[in-house]
Amino acid sequence: MSALYDEIQEVRKRYPPGTRSAVLPALRLAQERYGWLSREAIEEVADALELTPAYCFSVASFYDMFHLEPVGRHTVEVCTNVCCGLLGAQQVLEAFEQELGVAPGETTPDGEITLRAVECLGGCSTPTIVAIDHRYRQSVTPADVPTILEELRNGGD
Amino acid sequence: MAATRVTVADGPALVLAGYEGEPLRSLASYQAAGGYEQLAQARAQDPQQVIGEIIESNLRGRGGAFFPTGRKASFIPTPDKIAKPIYITVNADESEPGTFKDREIMLKVPHRLIEGCLIAAHAIQSRNVYIYIRGEYLAEWESLQGALDEARAAGILGEVDIVIHRGAGAYICGEETALLESLEGKRGQPRSKPPFPAISGVYASPTLINNVESITTIPAVLATGPAEYAKIGAPPDSTGTRLFCLSGNVERPGVYEAPHGITARHLIYDIGGGVPDGRELKAVMMGGSSFPVMTPGDLDTALDANSLGQKGYFIGSGVVTVIDDRSCIVQFALRVAQFYMHESCGKCTPCRVGTRWLVQILRAVENGTAQERDLELLLDVCDRIIGKCLCVLGDSAAMPVASCVTKFREEFRAHLAQGGCPFGGDSTLDHLFAPVDQHAHTPVAQEALS
């Protein structure tokens, strides 16, 4: 059995037997391992949970954080909801678009970085919030964008 | 990188008691501030007595619905009445635009949330607690998990098990029955009620669902004494303090603990330092993006449920987002509508269809291609959504949009008269990208966006 299978069995123990509660954590584990949820990854999750692939796929497709297509090694997610928007989120998003040469929802041609616009991340008093590989950077301005990307490209593993 | 300002503004420190700039993340630091003393006292009491004290304090839900917390706990059957486990689920799926308080609780006083969970577990005789935290909250999850691990190792949990369950990105899962579905490993689509969660919640068992701030306030209620707590704020209905989330065009945004009943003007101008750059306040996103916007004439309204309710506003999750006169209100309404369209789960027709209609009509108004009758159509669509769905997500799209149309009708008309936005590209919200547009693959959608 794969390492993922074992990890999922560990997670299942947190929940009452016979429930499907481990689906979300299991999908998360699969995505952390493979970067995105391919058909094969979802089948592996389904097998480990004794569920059908179609069921796991239907759950995965509901949630914004699950990637059903390949994404870059890193993700840059810019909040463009109202609170950040009032204080320049659009300009921050455009600075990332320009630096990366991709539109929101796209990945750089070298497969390194996926840029996404996302809904409110809950950091409204320090706009603009940008999640770099899911870790929040607060008070980001367009001027910060080149440095953030340089750090990501140099430091990211 | 500026950190979020988190401070006690007015009145007593209750939720944030002991926090003075340094997070109380370690068990030792929390215990030094009197942490877990209320748990010990509560455990020495009869469970019904604990519920009685919460009822006496008139603590009400801080997630948006403002339902009396003690009464909700009293709906849970006692173990001798039902042969099923009794569950607590804590709603930490904080996703309402403008809301960023539960996050700070989990970062600054995570043990107080755990203490609140354990007191609530004693009160309703539950041994199973799930904390459903939104998937995007990584640092917050780490902080809370760290505190939980330490509390467990110290034997504080006793016979209670607390599991932190991470979501995966869906605003709708903050709706209590959608949260239960998601926790059960399903798509997060709301259930029809009844049965209510108190009778049939997670795994068809009795379930108490509370917001993070509500649960975290319980130790503070007991420490203050319920009778004393009930005198704080704007009694009898809006007791105690809450964490106000101040953001937008304001000098000093942040999370401020203050008693119910301070005015919006006091919060924005005295505590928050007012609107920067000499600009005028145009509107306030009051309670959250799900509610009617406040106009400047109502700034002296006290921030408590009754005072706000009399003027058609909601206290929601304590959101006060200032919008200054550089923003186009049509663009605001459009961006809000796009959010709800993105987050609508699609189960109920009025919400599934109506949110898309709102976006399309608002985009036509903004582009100047709409006509006067489209403003009536907007209000008509809102009317056909409100109160007609299983959950309030549809209402949450319709209420702010309808309030913008009725309160700023002249600005909507100016778009029609000029054949476009009167701000001419200078609005702060101009062309603000919405995530829902990332899924716009049809040629029509592409054309509308270009």
XYZ file of C-alpha atoms in Angstrom, chain B:
450
model
C 4.482 43.667 6.524
C 2.007 45.403 8.809
C 0.261 43.264 11.382
C -3.436 43.495 12.125
C -4.195 45.956 14.900
C -5.957 44.046 17.683
C -6.863 45.976 20.797
C -9.421 46.729 23.469
C -10.945 50.066 22.529
C -13.637 50.789 25.080
C -14.911 49.036 28.169
C -13.618 45.863 29.782
C -11.311 43.355 28.113
C -13.297 40.129 28.046
C -12.646 38.118 24.887
C -9.159 39.626 24.700
C -8.546 39.611 28.471
C -4.854 39.218 29.204
C -3.794 39.994 25.650
C -1.584 43.044 25.636
C 0.338 42.767 22.406
C 1.784 39.313 23.039
C -0.338 36.327 21.969
C -1.318 33.991 24.810
C -0.450 30.932 22.772
C 1.337 28.837 25.350
C -0.601 27.106 28.064
C 1.612 28.750 30.688
C 0.911 32.258 29.397
C -2.821 31.618 29.287
C -2.875 30.108 32.766
C -0.872 33.065 34.088
C -3.757 35.237 32.854
C -6.285 33.123 34.772
C -6.852 30.682 31.942
C -8.831 27.450 32.528
C -9.981 28.644 35.973
C -13.541 29.042 34.698
C -13.441 25.523 33.288
C -12.503 24.125 36.676
C -15.337 26.030 38.320
C -17.861 25.067 35.659
C -16.947 21.396 35.953
C -17.703 21.598 39.669
C -21.209 22.814 38.828
C -24.281 21.022 37.603
C -24.436 21.271 33.768
C -27.897 22.819 33.876
C -26.570 25.528 36.161
C -23.889 26.440 33.612
C -26.513 26.727 30.879
C -28.598 28.840 33.252
C -25.704 31.253 33.732
C -25.182 31.637 29.992
C -28.915 32.286 29.583
C -28.790 34.860 32.383
C -25.933 36.733 30.685
C -28.006 36.928 27.489
C -24.912 36.208 25.420
C -25.960 36.084 21.781
C -24.314 34.550 18.742
C -21.496 36.538 17.228
C -21.518 34.807 13.861
C -24.332 36.884 12.421
C -27.648 35.448 13.557
C -27.476 36.852 17.117
C -29.399 33.892 18.535
C -29.265 33.545 22.351
C -26.361 31.184 23.046
C -27.713 29.794 26.309
C -31.134 29.063 24.876
C -29.563 27.259 21.945
C -27.641 25.076 24.403
C -30.858 24.375 26.305
C -32.421 22.848 23.151
C -29.897 19.990 23.228
C -31.464 16.878 24.768
C -29.745 15.535 27.861
C -27.992 12.146 27.467
C -30.742 10.336 29.399
C -33.270 11.438 26.766
C -31.448 10.251 23.663
C -29.306 7.221 22.873
C -26.886 9.031 20.594
C -23.632 10.927 21.087
C -24.031 14.684 21.550
C -21.797 16.905 19.441
C -20.483 20.445 19.510
C -19.301 22.030 16.286
C -17.537 25.357 16.384
C -17.940 27.472 13.295
C -14.471 28.808 12.468
C -15.252 29.076 8.759
C -14.938 32.857 8.960
C -15.488 33.989 5.367
C -17.948 36.874 5.463
C -16.262 39.729 3.588
C -15.030 42.288 6.108
C -14.804 39.785 8.964
C -11.412 39.016 10.495
C -12.020 38.601 14.226
C -12.241 34.826 14.748
C -8.898 34.578 13.056
C -7.382 36.910 15.641
C -8.948 34.920 18.469
C -7.272 31.775 17.157
C -3.965 33.611 16.788
C -4.014 35.594 20.018
C -6.074 33.654 22.591
C -6.511 30.119 21.167
C -6.719 28.536 24.626
C -9.743 30.684 25.490
C -11.567 29.136 22.542
C -10.592 25.682 23.787
C -11.689 26.572 27.323
C -15.020 27.773 25.932
C -15.442 24.496 24.042
C -14.781 22.482 27.180
C -17.202 24.535 29.274
C -19.882 24.156 26.588
C -19.141 20.413 26.433
C -19.692 20.157 30.179
C -22.901 22.209 29.949
C -24.529 19.980 27.330
C -22.742 16.802 28.441
C -20.955 16.295 25.165
C -17.678 14.469 24.667
C -17.176 15.316 21.016
C -16.173 18.713 19.700
C -15.363 19.561 16.095
C -13.865 22.905 15.211
C -14.509 23.555 11.516
C -11.843 26.040 10.390
C -11.764 27.499 6.905
C -9.156 25.856 4.723
C -7.335 29.076 3.896
C -6.504 29.717 7.561
C -3.078 28.093 7.820
C -1.321 30.136 10.536
C -4.568 30.171 12.505
C -4.881 26.392 12.275
C -1.269 25.971 13.378
C -1.852 28.256 16.365
C -5.054 26.506 17.404
C -3.685 22.994 16.830
C -0.606 23.877 18.885
C -2.763 25.097 21.769
C -4.995 22.032 21.525
C -2.034 19.648 21.565
C -0.636 21.370 24.630
C -3.980 21.352 26.438
C -4.442 17.658 25.616
C -0.944 16.768 26.836
C -1.673 18.602 30.086
C -4.797 16.504 30.611
C -7.107 19.505 30.428
C -9.467 17.930 27.894
C -10.506 15.197 30.321
C -13.024 12.905 28.626
C -13.703 15.359 25.822
C -12.168 14.940 22.394
C -11.646 18.032 20.244
C -10.929 17.566 16.517
C -9.991 20.452 14.254
C -11.506 19.880 10.819
C -10.145 21.981 7.959
C -12.443 23.191 5.201
C -11.364 23.552 1.601
C -12.613 26.890 0.360
C -16.371 27.465 0.319
C -18.108 30.486 1.892
C -21.370 28.567 2.085
C -19.871 26.199 4.661
C -20.228 29.010 7.207
C -23.966 28.349 6.992
C -24.588 25.938 9.845
C -26.243 23.093 7.974
C -23.838 23.383 5.019
C -21.061 23.172 7.591
C -22.556 19.941 8.912
C -22.756 18.491 5.394
C -19.155 19.462 4.742
C -18.064 17.990 8.064
C -19.751 14.755 7.015
C -17.585 14.689 3.896
C -20.147 15.948 1.440
C -20.598 18.954 -0.825
C -21.398 21.917 1.376
C -25.045 22.379 0.468
C -27.469 23.589 3.149
C -30.110 21.261 4.534
C -33.747 22.041 4.825
C -34.895 22.733 8.395
C -36.497 21.244 10.442
C -35.059 19.068 11.803
C -32.836 21.594 13.524
C -29.229 20.680 14.413
C -30.101 20.547 18.115
C -32.098 17.417 17.323
C -30.433 16.119 14.173
C -27.097 17.730 13.363
C -23.844 16.002 12.490
C -24.279 12.233 11.964
C -28.015 12.753 12.662
C -27.170 13.411 16.303
C -27.926 16.387 18.574
C -25.442 19.120 17.727
C -24.714 22.510 19.216
C -23.224 24.915 16.655
C -21.604 28.149 17.766
C -19.358 30.770 16.254
C -15.757 31.038 17.518
C -16.319 34.379 19.226
C -19.508 33.183 20.948
C -17.753 30.147 22.416
C -14.683 32.190 23.352
C -16.890 34.636 25.233
C -18.269 31.926 27.537
C -15.250 31.858 29.899
C -15.431 35.668 30.039
C -19.133 35.520 30.927
C -18.448 33.163 33.816
C -15.420 35.151 34.987
C -17.416 38.385 34.986
C -20.501 36.776 36.476
C -23.621 36.496 34.324
C -25.530 39.270 36.098
C -22.629 41.682 35.752
C -22.039 40.654 32.132
C -25.685 41.358 31.357
C -25.188 44.978 32.433
C -22.362 45.599 29.949
C -23.134 46.984 26.515
C -26.718 47.698 25.496
C -28.885 45.547 27.747
C -31.203 43.773 27.818
C -30.764 42.414 24.287
C -27.229 43.312 23.238
C -25.113 42.496 26.256
C -21.370 42.411 26.616
C -18.573 43.357 24.307
C -17.796 42.170 20.827
C -14.909 42.286 18.437
C -15.696 44.945 15.853
C -13.946 44.524 12.509
C -13.085 47.995 11.238
C -11.711 48.219 7.704
C -11.890 50.090 4.410
C -11.171 53.788 4.016
C -10.361 54.489 7.634
C -7.198 55.777 9.288
C -6.731 53.018 11.903
C -8.396 49.780 10.793
C -8.319 46.772 13.093
C -10.116 44.439 15.460
C -11.486 46.424 18.388
C -13.129 44.909 21.429
C -15.805 47.341 22.595
C -19.223 47.120 24.246
C -22.384 46.864 22.190
C -24.009 50.260 21.903
C -21.105 52.459 20.846
C -22.095 54.428 17.778
C -20.763 53.810 14.299
C -19.474 57.382 14.341
C -17.515 56.792 17.553
C -15.969 53.614 16.157
C -15.057 55.133 12.796
C -13.961 58.612 13.874
C -12.797 58.447 17.509
C -11.420 54.924 17.651
C -10.602 54.533 13.967
C -9.308 58.046 13.319
C -11.804 58.872 10.576
C -11.569 58.835 6.807
C -8.064 59.524 5.466
C -6.992 61.962 2.760
C -9.739 64.456 3.574
C -12.304 62.293 1.812
C -15.997 62.058 2.662
C -17.644 58.933 4.020
C -20.075 57.691 1.410
C -21.403 54.432 2.841
C -20.611 51.765 5.417
C -20.721 48.040 4.785
C -22.476 47.371 8.091
C -22.467 43.907 9.655
C -20.880 42.291 6.613
C -21.327 42.325 2.852
C -24.583 40.383 3.304
C -26.570 43.295 4.670
C -27.957 46.691 3.623
C -25.314 49.416 3.411
C -25.447 52.244 5.936
C -25.628 55.815 4.700
C -23.901 58.786 6.430
C -27.126 60.088 7.994
C -27.294 56.988 10.203
C -23.762 57.127 11.644
C -25.056 58.022 15.099
C -26.893 54.726 15.335
C -25.753 52.638 18.291
C -24.119 49.386 17.253
C -26.521 47.032 18.958
C -29.092 44.733 17.422
C -32.181 46.749 18.343
C -30.898 50.209 17.419
C -29.605 48.914 14.106
C -32.731 46.873 13.488
C -34.971 49.890 13.882
C -33.207 51.438 10.893
C -33.121 48.297 8.788
C -29.524 47.353 9.549
C -27.897 44.257 11.020
C -24.999 43.847 13.429
C -23.952 40.670 11.584
C -20.418 39.623 12.449
C -19.443 43.081 13.721
C -18.205 44.380 10.379
C -17.796 48.115 9.822
C -16.168 48.750 6.439
C -15.879 52.391 5.458
C -16.420 53.309 1.825
C -15.338 56.822 0.854
C -16.516 59.070 -1.960
C -13.939 57.783 -4.435
C -15.913 54.567 -4.922
C -18.650 53.938 -7.447
C -21.578 52.342 -5.648
C -22.628 50.378 -8.743
C -19.192 48.802 -8.860
C -19.521 48.008 -5.161
C -22.891 46.326 -5.699
C -21.533 44.446 -8.719
C -18.497 43.119 -6.853
C -20.686 42.042 -3.928
C -23.108 40.295 -6.301
C -20.211 38.552 -8.064
C -19.074 37.191 -4.710
C -22.458 35.641 -3.961
C -22.778 34.279 -7.487
C -19.391 32.604 -7.020
C -20.385 31.173 -3.653
C -23.978 30.112 -4.397
C -24.110 26.334 -4.044
C -26.819 26.028 -6.693
C -29.332 24.075 -4.643
C -32.187 26.626 -4.693
C -33.372 28.142 -7.958
C -33.932 31.760 -6.814
C -30.333 32.003 -5.565
C -28.741 29.989 -8.386
C -30.487 31.961 -11.103
C -30.987 35.230 -9.266
C -27.370 35.888 -8.308
C -26.343 35.584 -11.965
C -29.158 37.927 -12.985
C -27.973 40.485 -10.445
C -24.450 40.347 -11.849
C -25.623 40.666 -15.454
C -27.935 43.616 -14.786
C -25.402 45.422 -12.593
C -22.751 44.969 -15.271
C -25.138 46.484 -17.815
C -25.767 49.447 -15.482
C -22.035 49.934 -14.981
C -21.387 49.736 -18.740
C -24.203 52.176 -19.417
C -26.186 49.749 -21.570
C -29.057 49.359 -19.088
C -32.296 51.303 -19.045
C -34.378 52.830 -16.291
C -36.642 49.786 -16.149
C -33.597 47.621 -15.338
C -33.367 49.315 -11.938
C -36.880 48.077 -11.200
C -35.868 44.693 -12.576
C -32.937 44.619 -10.125
C -35.283 45.268 -7.207
C -37.730 42.724 -8.580
C -35.020 40.042 -8.767
C -34.002 40.865 -5.181
C -37.603 40.530 -4.097
C -37.858 37.135 -5.776
C -34.780 35.864 -3.918
C -35.332 37.172 -0.381
C -36.957 34.621 1.898
C -37.363 32.065 -0.872
C -34.348 29.833 -0.366
C -33.268 27.171 2.126
C -30.500 29.345 3.532
C -29.774 33.058 3.642
C -27.060 33.187 0.969
C -29.539 34.435 -1.608
C -30.866 37.070 0.805
C -27.272 38.046 1.447
C -26.802 38.883 -2.219
C -30.127 40.635 -2.578
C -30.144 42.825 0.559
C -26.978 44.835 -0.171
C -27.835 45.196 -3.868
C -31.379 46.375 -3.118
C -30.072 48.836 -0.530
C -27.609 50.308 -3.038
C -30.317 50.745 -5.681
C -32.777 52.386 -3.303
C -30.308 54.549 -1.360
C -28.128 55.591 -4.296
C -30.679 55.636 -7.086
C -29.359 58.937 -8.455
C -25.918 57.414 -8.934
C -27.440 54.436 -10.741
C -29.422 56.850 -12.924
C -26.285 58.838 -13.696
C -24.803 55.671 -15.235
C -27.845 55.328 -17.473
C -27.880 59.010 -18.411
C -24.176 59.121 -19.257
C -24.016 55.739 -20.908
C -21.346 54.609 -18.445
C -19.691 55.152 -15.098
C -19.641 58.795 -13.969
C -16.311 58.123 -12.275
C -14.784 57.613 -15.727
C -12.305 54.983 -14.541
C -11.250 56.852 -11.388
C -13.291 54.840 -8.884
C -11.257 52.819 -6.382
C -13.293 49.749 -7.330
C -12.958 50.287 -11.077
C -12.654 47.014 -13.023
C -12.061 45.090 -9.800
C -11.518 41.511 -10.883
C -13.780 38.857 -9.398
C -12.749 35.197 -9.011
C -15.959 34.088 -10.689
C -14.554 35.563 -13.891
C -11.818 32.936 -13.838
C -14.507 30.450 -14.726
C -16.016 32.543 -17.523
C -15.318 30.335 -20.505
C -18.277 31.067 -22.761
C -17.773 33.449 -25.709
C -20.525 35.702 -24.322
C -18.823 35.929 -20.959
C -15.449 36.586 -22.566
C -16.956 39.406 -24.593
C -18.627 40.934 -21.549
C -15.315 40.923 -19.718
C -13.193 42.306 -22.538
